[in-house]
Amino acid sequence: MTESLVLEARNLRLSFGGVKAADDASLAVKKGEKVAIIGPNGAGKTTFVNLCTGYLVPQSGAVMFEGRDITGVAPRRIARGGIGRSFQLPQLFLDNTVIENMLLALAAREGIWQAWTPLERHPKRDEMFDLLGVIGLAEVAQRPVRELPEGMRKLIDIAMALALKPRLIFMDEPTSGVSSKEKFAIMDTLIKALKYNETTAIFVEHDMDVVSRYADKVAVWSGGRISLEGTPEQVLNDPDVRKNVIGV
Amino acid sequence: MRPEVIMGAGAALALCVATIIAPWATVMLTIALAVGLTVLGIVILLRAGQISFGHGLYYAAGAYTVAFLVNARLSLDTLVLIPLGGFVAMVIAIAFGFFAVRYRDIFFAMINLAISMVAFSLLEKLYHLTGGGDGMNVARPTLGGVRLGRVAFETWMFYTTLAVAAVSAFLVARYLASPLGKALEAIKSNETRLEYLGVSGNSALHIAYAVSAALAGMSGAIIAIVTGHVAPEFAYWVRSGEFVFISILGGSGNVVGAFAGSIVFEVIRNYAAAFAASYWQTILGLSLIAIIMFAPDGLTQLRLRRKVRP
Ligand SMILES: Nc1ncnc2c1ncn2[C@@H]1O[C@H](COP(=O)(O)OP(=O)(O)OP(=O)(O)O)[C@@H](O)[C@H]1O
Ligand SMILES: [Mg+2]
């Protein structure tokens, strides 16, 4: 195999009834790369993320992570194996505070099978306060997640994935729900956090400014497969992409 | 945990005083505390948003374990019989758990109901082993190595049960606040996220299931010893429903609620039965409606969970 591929999706296929949500989708991602996935609504971007993280099992094809076949492996095993993810709709423990959400992620990483020391007194809890500080959420640490706006929830969702210290992270539209003013600031901190841990990232994104600024590589999805792949410059100047995805 | 500790200690003290002022209430309070142990087990499952309509099975498992051991004339002491009852129930729960914890919500509740009804009919049908519908008598065992007269035995069983209840409540409170307990709560609040944190919701529920069965088993063991009798009704669905009823009555917000609920229940049952024999269930029903209307903290835990597509 070529130099250290972190993720290799090979010819993934999955249809829901008649809808081909993944139709021979393939993607190879190298260590440290930031790959943006773009494409119109319903193109199969989230389905691809779901296939790579075990939420869905492909009808054919394979997913390789660091050279190991993880096709059909349960999400929790994939998560333990070093792949984190955030969701298009944030998946959080709404009744708990932000820090409680983070502490559960911390405990999940450090060993959840412990029934004596209270979670809130976790010996490494400061690490989670630090992480919240990095993404600018230190002030809401004690607030119940339910009370926070969507944009903040998206960040918490990503922070929970980062708390696991994954080697590869999938982010499904990290900046949706965030005002366009804040997008760059948030992406700057996220990219910094990723660099720090040498995390490879694959993110679904609708904002082309974000894509051109942060992606090393762009994959254009349409009809369940990649129709075009290249550097942001190549892809974003492609006439087809400009017409069908960006809409200019 | 501090308010719970104060509440628990206060309640325990009040109960001790009650048995001194009103010795005739000792057995009733012992039974209430013992039943509270099963309810505590139900409360653990409620944390995960799950209810079992079959915990009578584990209650009966503890009770019949004691009955068999006592009738086998092994001369085991009460202080050995109670944990043994819990242990046997836990082993059964671990075995059935491999099957039951794969389900959630109404399916989980019904699987438990089904398993307990099989147990109920076996207890009735295997007459030569279990005494069938008549059940079995349980001769009074020693307590702490001493053979006591009836009154002394009843008094010391009260303190023994109080101690078991207090220790259990403390350990369960620790458990519920720990990472494992929080993982259990996460099953109710967002199991998808829990799985993506790398934690198996099924395993977390399996442990909770085993712990809750151990509590129910000790509970049944104490009841068998205190009342001197076991019967298939221990595993009947009405009994299981009662446990769920009490857990809602007491609320599942903290561990003291389980015992408060079962004491209220036992008192209403005793007095309503004495003063309004044919209406006591009506009275219970009305009090439950009142609880739900005015103090729904227990019931809110039963919110039906919707799966969200990520
Ligand atoms: N669980 C499912 N059951 C049935 N159909 C599904 C399911 N998941 C996805 N689909 C369908 O598969 C197609 C791809 O959906 P997917 O969510 O992957 O698109 P997407 O590219 O993420 O779109 P968006 O930009 O709106 O998030 C859509 O037509 C969708 O309706
Ligand atoms: Mg999507």
Coordinates of C-alpha atoms and ligand atoms in Angstrom, one line a residue:
Chain A
M1 CA 0.0 0.0 0.0
T2 CA 1.0 3.6 -0.5
E3 CA 2.4 5.9 2.2
S4 CA 0.4 5.7 5.4
L5 CA -3.2 5.8 4.3
V6 CA -5.3 6.4 7.3
L7 CA -8.7 5.7 5.7
E8 CA -9.4 3.9 2.6
A9 CA -13.1 3.4 1.5
R10 CA -13.3 0.9 -1.3
N11 CA -16.4 0.8 -3.6
L12 CA -19.0 1.2 -0.9
R13 CA -22.5 0.5 -2.0
L14 CA -25.7 0.9 0.0
S15 CA -29.2 1.6 -1.1
F16 CA -32.4 2.4 0.8
G17 CA -35.2 0.9 -1.2
G18 CA -34.6 2.5 -4.6
V19 CA -32.3 5.3 -3.4
K20 CA -28.6 4.6 -4.0
A21 CA -27.2 6.5 -1.0
A22 CA -23.7 5.1 -1.7
D23 CA -23.0 4.0 -5.2
D24 CA -19.5 2.8 -5.6
A25 CA -18.0 5.4 -3.3
S26 CA -14.3 5.3 -2.8
L27 CA -12.0 7.7 -1.0
A28 CA -8.4 7.5 0.2
V29 CA -7.1 9.8 2.9
K30 CA -3.5 10.3 4.0
K31 CA -2.2 10.9 7.5
G32 CA -2.7 14.5 8.6
E33 CA -4.9 15.5 5.6
K34 CA -7.9 17.7 6.0
V35 CA -10.5 16.5 3.5
A36 CA -13.7 18.4 2.7
I37 CA -16.7 16.6 1.4
I38 CA -19.1 18.8 -0.5
G39 CA -22.2 18.1 -2.6
P40 CA -25.9 18.9 -2.9
N41 CA -28.5 17.8 -0.3
G42 CA -29.2 14.1 -0.5
A43 CA -25.9 13.3 -2.3
G44 CA -24.9 10.8 0.3
K45 CA -22.4 12.7 2.3
T46 CA -23.8 11.7 5.7
T47 CA -24.4 8.2 4.5
F48 CA -20.7 8.0 3.7
V49 CA -19.8 9.1 7.2
N50 CA -22.2 6.6 8.6
L51 CA -20.7 3.8 6.6
C52 CA -17.2 4.7 7.7
T53 CA -18.1 4.9 11.4
G54 CA -20.1 1.7 11.7
Y55 CA -23.6 3.3 11.9
L56 CA -24.4 1.7 8.6
V57 CA -23.0 -1.4 7.0
P58 CA -22.3 -1.4 3.3
Q59 CA -24.0 -3.9 1.1
S60 CA -20.7 -4.3 -0.7
G61 CA -17.2 -2.7 -0.5
A62 CA -14.8 -2.3 2.4
V63 CA -13.6 0.3 4.8
M64 CA -10.0 0.2 5.8
F65 CA -8.6 2.1 8.8
E66 CA -4.8 2.2 9.1
G67 CA -4.7 -0.9 7.0
R68 CA -7.2 -2.8 9.1
D69 CA -10.6 -3.8 7.7
I70 CA -13.3 -2.2 9.8
T71 CA -16.3 -3.0 7.5
G72 CA -19.3 -4.0 9.6
V73 CA -17.6 -3.4 12.9
A74 CA -19.8 -1.9 15.6
P75 CA -19.6 1.9 16.2
R76 CA -18.3 1.6 19.7
R77 CA -15.4 -0.6 18.6
I78 CA -14.6 1.8 15.8
A79 CA -14.7 4.6 18.3
R80 CA -12.4 2.8 20.6
G81 CA -10.1 2.0 17.7
G82 CA -9.4 5.7 17.1
I83 CA -12.1 7.2 14.9
G84 CA -14.2 10.0 16.3
R85 CA -17.1 11.7 14.8
S86 CA -19.5 14.6 15.3
F87 CA -23.0 14.7 13.9
Q88 CA -25.0 16.8 11.5
L89 CA -27.6 16.9 14.3
P90 CA -25.6 17.2 17.5
Q91 CA -25.9 14.0 19.6
L92 CA -25.6 15.1 23.2
F93 CA -26.9 14.4 26.7
L94 CA -29.3 17.3 26.7
D95 CA -30.3 17.1 30.4
N96 CA -26.7 17.3 31.6
T97 CA -24.4 20.3 31.8
V98 CA -21.7 20.9 29.2
I99 CA -18.9 19.7 31.5
E100 CA -20.9 16.6 32.4
N101 CA -21.1 15.7 28.8
M102 CA -17.4 16.2 28.4
L103 CA -16.6 14.2 31.6
L104 CA -18.5 11.2 30.3
A105 CA -16.4 11.4 27.1
L106 CA -13.3 11.6 29.2
A107 CA -14.4 8.6 31.3
A108 CA -15.2 6.7 28.2
R109 CA -11.6 7.2 27.0
E110 CA -10.0 6.6 30.4
G111 CA -12.1 3.7 31.6
I112 CA -15.8 3.8 32.2
W113 CA -16.0 0.5 34.1
Q114 CA -15.6 2.1 37.5
A115 CA -18.5 2.4 40.0
W116 CA -17.0 4.1 43.0
T117 CA -15.4 7.6 42.3
P118 CA -18.0 10.1 41.2
L119 CA -17.7 11.2 37.6
E120 CA -17.6 14.9 38.6
R121 CA -14.4 14.2 40.6
H122 CA -12.6 12.5 37.8
P123 CA -8.9 13.0 38.4
K124 CA -8.3 14.3 34.8
R125 CA -11.3 16.7 34.8
D126 CA -9.2 19.8 34.3
E127 CA -8.2 18.4 30.9
M128 CA -11.9 18.8 29.8
F129 CA -12.1 22.4 31.2
D130 CA -9.0 23.1 29.1
L131 CA -10.5 21.6 26.0
L132 CA -13.7 23.7 26.5
G133 CA -11.4 26.7 26.9
V134 CA -9.7 26.0 23.6
I135 CA -13.0 26.0 21.7
G136 CA -14.3 29.0 23.6
L137 CA -16.9 27.3 25.7
A138 CA -15.4 27.6 29.2
E139 CA -18.1 30.1 30.2
V140 CA -21.0 27.8 29.6
A141 CA -19.3 24.7 31.2
Q142 CA -21.9 24.5 34.0
R143 CA -24.9 25.2 31.8
P144 CA -27.3 22.5 30.8
V145 CA -26.8 21.7 27.1
R146 CA -30.5 22.0 26.5
E147 CA -30.4 25.7 27.1
L148 CA -27.6 26.4 24.6
P149 CA -28.0 27.5 20.9
E150 CA -27.5 25.1 18.1
G151 CA -24.1 26.5 17.1
M152 CA -22.7 25.8 20.6
R153 CA -24.2 22.4 20.6
K154 CA -22.3 21.6 17.4
L155 CA -19.1 22.6 19.0
I156 CA -19.8 20.5 22.1
D157 CA -20.5 17.6 19.8
I158 CA -17.1 18.1 18.2
A159 CA -15.4 18.6 21.5
M160 CA -16.8 15.3 22.8
A161 CA -15.3 13.5 19.8
L162 CA -12.0 15.3 20.3
A163 CA -12.0 14.3 24.0
L164 CA -11.5 10.7 22.9
K165 CA -8.2 11.8 21.2
P166 CA -9.1 10.1 17.9
R167 CA -6.5 9.7 15.1
L168 CA -9.2 10.3 12.5
I169 CA -12.2 12.5 13.0
F170 CA -15.3 12.9 10.9
M171 CA -17.2 16.1 11.2
D172 CA -20.6 16.4 9.6
E173 CA -21.1 20.1 8.8
P174 CA -19.1 21.5 11.8
T175 CA -20.0 25.1 11.1
S176 CA -23.7 24.8 10.2
G177 CA -25.8 26.7 12.8
V178 CA -22.9 29.0 13.4
S179 CA -23.1 32.6 12.2
S180 CA -20.9 33.2 9.1
K181 CA -18.9 35.8 11.2
E182 CA -17.8 33.1 13.7
K183 CA -17.1 30.4 11.2
F184 CA -13.5 31.2 10.6
A185 CA -12.7 31.7 14.2
I186 CA -14.2 28.3 15.1
M187 CA -12.5 26.6 12.2
D188 CA -9.2 28.2 13.2
T189 CA -9.4 26.7 16.7
L190 CA -10.6 23.4 15.4
I191 CA -7.8 23.1 12.9
K192 CA -5.3 24.1 15.6
A193 CA -6.7 21.4 18.0
L194 CA -6.4 18.8 15.2
K195 CA -2.9 19.8 14.3
Y196 CA -1.9 19.5 17.9
N197 CA -2.9 15.9 18.1
E198 CA -1.9 15.1 14.5
T199 CA -5.5 14.2 13.8
T200 CA -6.6 13.4 10.3
A201 CA -10.0 15.0 9.5
I202 CA -12.8 14.5 7.0
F203 CA -15.5 17.1 7.2
V204 CA -18.7 17.7 5.3
E205 CA -19.1 21.4 4.5
H206 CA -21.5 23.6 2.6
D207 CA -19.6 26.8 3.0
M208 CA -17.1 27.1 0.1
D209 CA -15.1 29.8 1.8
V210 CA -14.5 27.4 4.7
V211 CA -13.6 24.7 2.2
S212 CA -11.1 26.7 0.3
R213 CA -9.4 28.0 3.4
Y214 CA -9.1 24.8 5.4
A215 CA -9.2 21.8 3.2
D216 CA -6.1 20.1 1.7
K217 CA -8.3 18.1 -0.6
V218 CA -11.9 18.3 -1.7
A219 CA -14.2 15.4 -2.7
V220 CA -17.4 16.3 -4.5
W221 CA -20.3 14.0 -3.9
S222 CA -23.2 13.4 -6.2
G223 CA -25.6 10.5 -6.4
G224 CA -23.8 8.5 -3.8
R225 CA -20.3 8.7 -5.3
I226 CA -17.4 11.1 -5.8
S227 CA -17.7 12.9 -9.1
L228 CA -14.6 15.0 -8.7
E229 CA -11.6 15.0 -6.3
G230 CA -8.7 17.5 -6.1
T231 CA -7.3 20.5 -4.4
P232 CA -9.7 23.2 -3.4
E233 CA -8.4 25.3 -6.3
Q234 CA -9.0 22.7 -8.9
V235 CA -12.4 21.7 -7.6
L236 CA -13.9 25.0 -6.8
N237 CA -13.1 26.4 -10.2
D238 CA -14.6 23.4 -12.0
P239 CA -17.6 24.7 -14.1
D240 CA -19.7 21.7 -13.2
V241 CA -19.1 22.1 -9.5
R242 CA -19.8 25.8 -9.8
K243 CA -23.1 25.2 -11.5
N244 CA -24.4 22.2 -9.5
V245 CA -22.9 22.5 -6.0
I246 CA -22.0 26.1 -5.4
G247 CA -24.9 27.4 -7.5
V248 CA -23.3 30.3 -9.4
Chain B
M1 CA -24.9 13.1 47.8
R2 CA -25.0 15.0 51.1
P3 CA -28.7 15.8 51.3
E4 CA -29.4 12.2 50.5
V5 CA -27.2 11.1 53.4
I6 CA -28.9 13.5 55.8
M7 CA -32.4 12.4 54.6
G8 CA -31.4 8.8 54.8
A9 CA -29.9 9.0 58.3
G10 CA -32.9 11.0 59.5
A11 CA -35.4 8.5 58.1
A12 CA -33.4 5.6 59.6
L13 CA -33.5 7.2 63.0
A14 CA -37.2 8.0 62.7
L15 CA -37.8 4.3 61.9
C16 CA -35.9 3.1 64.9
V17 CA -37.9 5.4 67.1
A18 CA -41.1 4.2 65.5
T19 CA -40.3 0.6 66.3
I20 CA -39.6 1.5 69.9
I21 CA -42.8 3.6 70.3
A22 CA -44.9 1.1 68.3
P23 CA -43.4 -2.3 68.5
W24 CA -46.4 -3.8 66.7
A25 CA -45.2 -1.9 63.6
T26 CA -41.8 -3.6 63.5
V27 CA -42.6 -6.4 61.1
M28 CA -44.5 -4.1 58.8
L29 CA -41.6 -1.7 58.6
T30 CA -39.1 -4.6 58.1
I31 CA -41.2 -5.8 55.2
A32 CA -41.4 -2.2 53.8
L33 CA -37.6 -1.8 54.0
A34 CA -37.1 -5.2 52.4
V35 CA -39.5 -4.4 49.5
G36 CA -37.7 -1.1 49.2
L37 CA -34.5 -3.0 48.2
T38 CA -36.3 -4.4 45.1
V39 CA -37.7 -0.9 44.4
L40 CA -34.1 0.4 44.6
G41 CA -33.3 -2.1 41.9
I42 CA -36.1 -0.8 39.8
V43 CA -34.9 2.7 40.4
I44 CA -31.5 1.8 39.0
L45 CA -33.1 0.6 35.8
L46 CA -35.3 3.7 35.6
R47 CA -32.0 5.7 35.4
A48 CA -31.5 4.1 32.0
G49 CA -35.2 4.9 31.2
Q50 CA -36.0 1.2 31.4
I51 CA -38.7 -0.5 33.5
S52 CA -39.0 -4.2 34.3
F53 CA -42.4 -5.8 34.8
G54 CA -40.7 -9.0 35.8
H55 CA -38.6 -8.2 38.9
G56 CA -40.9 -10.5 40.9
L57 CA -38.7 -13.2 39.3
Y58 CA -35.6 -12.0 41.1
Y59 CA -37.5 -11.4 44.3
A60 CA -38.8 -14.9 44.2
A61 CA -35.4 -16.3 43.3
G62 CA -34.0 -14.8 46.6
A63 CA -37.0 -16.0 48.6
Y64 CA -36.9 -19.6 47.2
T65 CA -33.2 -19.8 47.6
V66 CA -33.7 -19.2 51.3
A67 CA -36.6 -21.6 51.5
F68 CA -34.6 -24.4 49.8
L69 CA -31.5 -23.8 51.9
V70 CA -33.5 -23.7 55.2
N71 CA -35.5 -26.8 54.3
A72 CA -32.3 -28.6 53.3
R73 CA -31.4 -28.3 57.0
L74 CA -28.0 -26.8 56.3
S75 CA -28.4 -24.5 59.4
L76 CA -27.2 -21.5 57.5
D77 CA -27.4 -18.2 59.4
T78 CA -29.6 -15.3 58.3
L79 CA -26.5 -13.2 57.6
V80 CA -25.4 -15.9 55.1
L81 CA -28.9 -16.5 53.7
I82 CA -29.5 -12.9 52.7
P83 CA -26.4 -12.4 50.5
L84 CA -26.9 -15.9 49.1
G85 CA -30.4 -14.9 48.0
G86 CA -29.0 -11.9 46.3
F87 CA -26.2 -13.9 44.7
V88 CA -28.5 -16.5 43.2
A89 CA -30.9 -13.8 41.8
M90 CA -27.9 -12.0 40.3
V91 CA -26.6 -15.2 38.6
I92 CA -30.0 -15.7 37.1
A93 CA -30.1 -12.1 35.9
I94 CA -26.7 -12.3 34.4
A95 CA -27.8 -15.3 32.4
F96 CA -31.2 -13.8 31.2
G97 CA -29.5 -10.5 30.8
F98 CA -27.6 -11.7 27.8
F99 CA -31.0 -11.8 26.2
A100 CA -33.0 -9.0 27.9
V101 CA -30.5 -6.1 27.7
R102 CA -30.6 -6.2 23.9
Y103 CA -34.1 -4.7 24.2
R104 CA -35.3 -1.2 25.2
D105 CA -38.4 0.4 26.4
I106 CA -41.7 -1.5 26.1
F107 CA -39.8 -4.6 24.7
F108 CA -37.5 -4.7 27.7
A109 CA -40.4 -4.4 30.1
M110 CA -42.3 -7.2 28.3
I111 CA -39.3 -9.5 28.0
N112 CA -38.9 -9.3 31.7
L113 CA -42.6 -9.9 32.2
A114 CA -42.4 -13.0 30.0
I115 CA -39.4 -14.5 31.8
S116 CA -41.0 -13.9 35.2
M117 CA -44.3 -15.6 34.1
V118 CA -42.4 -18.7 33.0
A119 CA -40.8 -18.7 36.4
F120 CA -44.1 -18.3 38.1
S121 CA -45.7 -21.2 36.3
L122 CA -42.7 -23.4 37.0
L123 CA -42.9 -22.6 40.7
E124 CA -46.5 -23.6 40.6
K125 CA -46.1 -26.7 38.4
L126 CA -43.0 -28.3 40.0
Y127 CA -45.0 -29.3 43.0
H128 CA -42.6 -31.9 44.5
L129 CA -39.8 -29.4 44.4
T130 CA -41.5 -26.1 45.3
G131 CA -44.6 -27.1 47.1
G132 CA -46.7 -25.8 44.1
G133 CA -49.3 -23.1 44.7
D134 CA -49.1 -23.6 48.5
G135 CA -45.4 -22.6 48.5
M136 CA -43.0 -23.6 51.3
N137 CA -42.6 -22.7 54.9
V138 CA -39.4 -21.3 56.1
A139 CA -38.4 -22.2 59.7
R140 CA -36.8 -19.3 61.6
P141 CA -33.0 -19.4 61.1
T142 CA -30.4 -18.2 63.5
L143 CA -29.4 -14.6 63.4
G144 CA -25.8 -13.7 64.0
G145 CA -25.3 -17.3 65.3
V146 CA -28.0 -16.9 67.9
R147 CA -31.3 -18.7 68.0
L148 CA -33.8 -16.0 69.0
G149 CA -37.4 -16.1 70.2
R150 CA -40.1 -14.6 68.0
V151 CA -40.1 -11.0 69.4
A152 CA -36.4 -10.7 69.7
F153 CA -36.0 -12.1 66.2
E154 CA -38.4 -9.6 64.7
T155 CA -36.6 -6.7 66.4
W156 CA -33.2 -7.8 65.3
M157 CA -34.5 -8.6 61.8
F158 CA -35.6 -5.0 61.6
Y159 CA -32.1 -3.7 62.5
T160 CA -30.5 -6.2 60.1
T161 CA -32.8 -5.1 57.3
L162 CA -32.2 -1.5 58.1
A163 CA -28.5 -2.1 57.9
V164 CA -28.8 -3.9 54.6
A165 CA -30.9 -1.1 53.2
A166 CA -28.6 1.6 54.4
V167 CA -25.5 -0.1 53.0
S168 CA -27.2 -0.9 49.7
A169 CA -28.5 2.7 49.3
F170 CA -25.1 4.1 50.0
L171 CA -23.4 1.8 47.4
V172 CA -26.1 2.4 44.8
A173 CA -25.8 6.2 45.3
R174 CA -22.0 5.8 44.7
Y175 CA -22.7 3.7 41.7
L176 CA -25.2 6.1 40.1
A177 CA -22.8 9.0 40.5
S178 CA -19.8 7.1 39.0
P179 CA -18.9 6.9 35.4
L180 CA -20.7 3.6 35.1
G181 CA -23.9 5.1 36.6
K182 CA -23.6 8.1 34.2
A183 CA -23.2 5.7 31.3
L184 CA -26.4 4.1 32.4
E185 CA -28.2 7.5 32.4
A186 CA -26.8 8.1 28.9
I187 CA -28.8 5.1 27.7
K188 CA -31.9 7.1 28.4
S189 CA -30.6 10.4 27.2
N190 CA -28.7 9.5 24.0
E191 CA -27.5 5.9 23.4
T192 CA -26.2 6.8 19.9
R193 CA -23.7 9.2 21.5
L194 CA -22.8 6.7 24.1
E195 CA -21.9 4.1 21.5
Y196 CA -19.8 6.7 19.6
L197 CA -17.9 7.3 22.9
G198 CA -16.9 3.7 22.6
V199 CA -19.2 2.5 25.4
S200 CA -21.6 -0.4 25.0
G201 CA -25.0 0.5 26.2
N202 CA -25.9 -3.1 26.5
S203 CA -23.0 -3.9 28.8
A204 CA -23.8 -0.9 31.0
L205 CA -27.4 -2.1 31.2
H206 CA -26.4 -5.6 31.8
I207 CA -24.4 -4.6 34.9
A208 CA -27.3 -2.5 36.1
Y209 CA -29.6 -5.4 35.5
A210 CA -27.4 -7.8 37.6
V211 CA -27.1 -5.2 40.4
S212 CA -30.9 -4.6 40.5
A213 CA -31.5 -8.4 40.6
A214 CA -29.1 -8.8 43.5
L215 CA -31.1 -6.2 45.4
A216 CA -34.3 -7.9 44.6
G217 CA -32.9 -11.2 45.6
M218 CA -31.8 -9.9 49.0
S219 CA -35.2 -8.4 49.3
G220 CA -37.0 -11.7 48.7
A221 CA -34.6 -13.5 51.0
I222 CA -35.5 -11.1 53.9
I223 CA -39.2 -11.4 53.2
A224 CA -38.9 -15.2 53.3
I225 CA -37.1 -15.1 56.6
V226 CA -39.4 -12.6 58.2
T227 CA -42.7 -14.0 57.1
G228 CA -41.6 -17.6 57.2
H229 CA -43.3 -18.4 54.0
V230 CA -42.7 -18.3 50.2
A231 CA -45.2 -18.7 47.4
P232 CA -45.3 -18.5 43.6
E233 CA -47.1 -15.2 43.9
F234 CA -43.7 -13.7 44.6
A235 CA -42.9 -14.1 40.9
Y236 CA -46.4 -13.1 39.7
W237 CA -46.7 -10.0 37.5
V238 CA -49.0 -8.2 39.9
R239 CA -46.1 -8.3 42.4
S240 CA -43.7 -7.0 39.8
G241 CA -46.2 -4.3 38.9
E242 CA -46.3 -3.3 42.6
F243 CA -42.6 -2.7 42.6
V244 CA -42.8 -0.4 39.6
F245 CA -45.8 1.3 41.2
I246 CA -43.8 2.0 44.4
S247 CA -40.8 3.3 42.5
I248 CA -43.1 5.9 40.9
L249 CA -44.7 6.6 44.2
G250 CA -41.3 7.2 45.8
G251 CA -39.7 8.9 42.7
S252 CA -36.5 7.7 41.1
G253 CA -34.5 10.9 41.7
N254 CA -32.6 9.5 44.7
V255 CA -32.0 6.3 46.5
V256 CA -34.0 7.3 49.6
G257 CA -37.2 7.6 47.5
A258 CA -37.3 3.8 47.0
F259 CA -37.6 3.2 50.8
A260 CA -39.9 6.2 51.4
G261 CA -42.2 4.9 48.7
S262 CA -42.4 1.4 50.0
I263 CA -43.0 2.5 53.6
V264 CA -45.9 4.7 52.4
F265 CA -47.2 1.8 50.3
E266 CA -47.0 -0.7 53.1
V267 CA -48.7 1.7 55.5
I268 CA -51.5 2.5 53.1
R269 CA -51.9 -1.2 52.4
N270 CA -52.1 -2.2 56.0
Y271 CA -54.5 0.6 57.1
A272 CA -56.6 0.9 54.0
A273 CA -57.0 -2.9 54.2
A274 CA -58.0 -2.7 57.8
F275 CA -60.4 0.2 57.5
A276 CA -61.7 -0.1 54.0
A277 CA -61.1 -3.7 53.0
S278 CA -62.5 -3.7 49.6
Y279 CA -61.3 -0.2 48.7
W280 CA -57.6 -0.3 49.5
Q281 CA -56.6 -0.7 45.9
T282 CA -58.8 2.3 45.0
I283 CA -57.0 4.3 47.7
L284 CA -53.7 3.2 46.3
G285 CA -54.8 4.1 42.8
L286 CA -55.9 7.5 43.8
S287 CA -52.7 8.2 45.7
L288 CA -50.7 7.2 42.6
I289 CA -52.8 9.6 40.5
A290 CA -52.1 12.3 43.0
I291 CA -48.4 11.6 42.9
I292 CA -48.3 11.7 39.1
M293 CA -50.3 15.0 39.1
F294 CA -48.5 16.8 41.8
A295 CA -45.0 15.2 42.0
P296 CA -44.3 13.7 38.7
D297 CA -40.6 13.4 39.2
G298 CA -40.7 9.7 39.0
L299 CA -42.9 9.5 36.0
T300 CA -40.9 12.0 33.9
Q301 CA -38.1 9.4 33.8
L302 CA -40.3 7.3 31.6
R303 CA -40.2 9.6 28.6
L304 CA -40.3 7.5 25.5
R305 CA -37.0 7.6 23.7
R306 CA -36.9 8.6 20.0
K307 CA -34.0 7.5 17.9
V308 CA -32.5 10.3 16.0
R309 CA -30.8 9.6 12.7
P310 CA -27.4 11.2 12.8
Ligands
LIG1 N1 -31.8 5.7 7.0 C1 -32.2 6.0 5.8 N2 -33.4 5.5 5.3 C2 -33.8 5.8 4.1 N3 -33.2 6.7 3.3 C3 -32.1 7.3 3.7 C4 -31.5 7.0 5.0 N4 -30.4 7.7 5.1 C5 -30.3 8.4 4.0 N5 -31.3 8.2 3.2 C6 -31.4 8.7 1.8 O1 -30.1 8.6 1.2 C7 -29.8 9.7 0.4 C8 -28.5 10.3 0.9 O2 -28.7 10.9 2.2 P1 -27.6 11.6 3.1 O3 -28.2 11.9 4.4 O4 -26.4 10.8 3.1 O5 -27.4 12.9 2.2 P2 -26.4 14.2 2.5 O6 -25.5 14.3 1.4 O7 -25.8 14.1 3.9 O8 -27.5 15.4 2.5 P3 -27.6 16.7 3.4 O9 -26.7 17.7 2.7 O10 -29.0 17.1 3.3 O11 -27.2 16.4 4.8 C9 -31.0 10.7 0.6 O12 -31.8 10.5 -0.6 C10 -31.7 10.2 1.8 O13 -33.1 10.5 1.8
MG2 MG -25.9 15.1 5.6

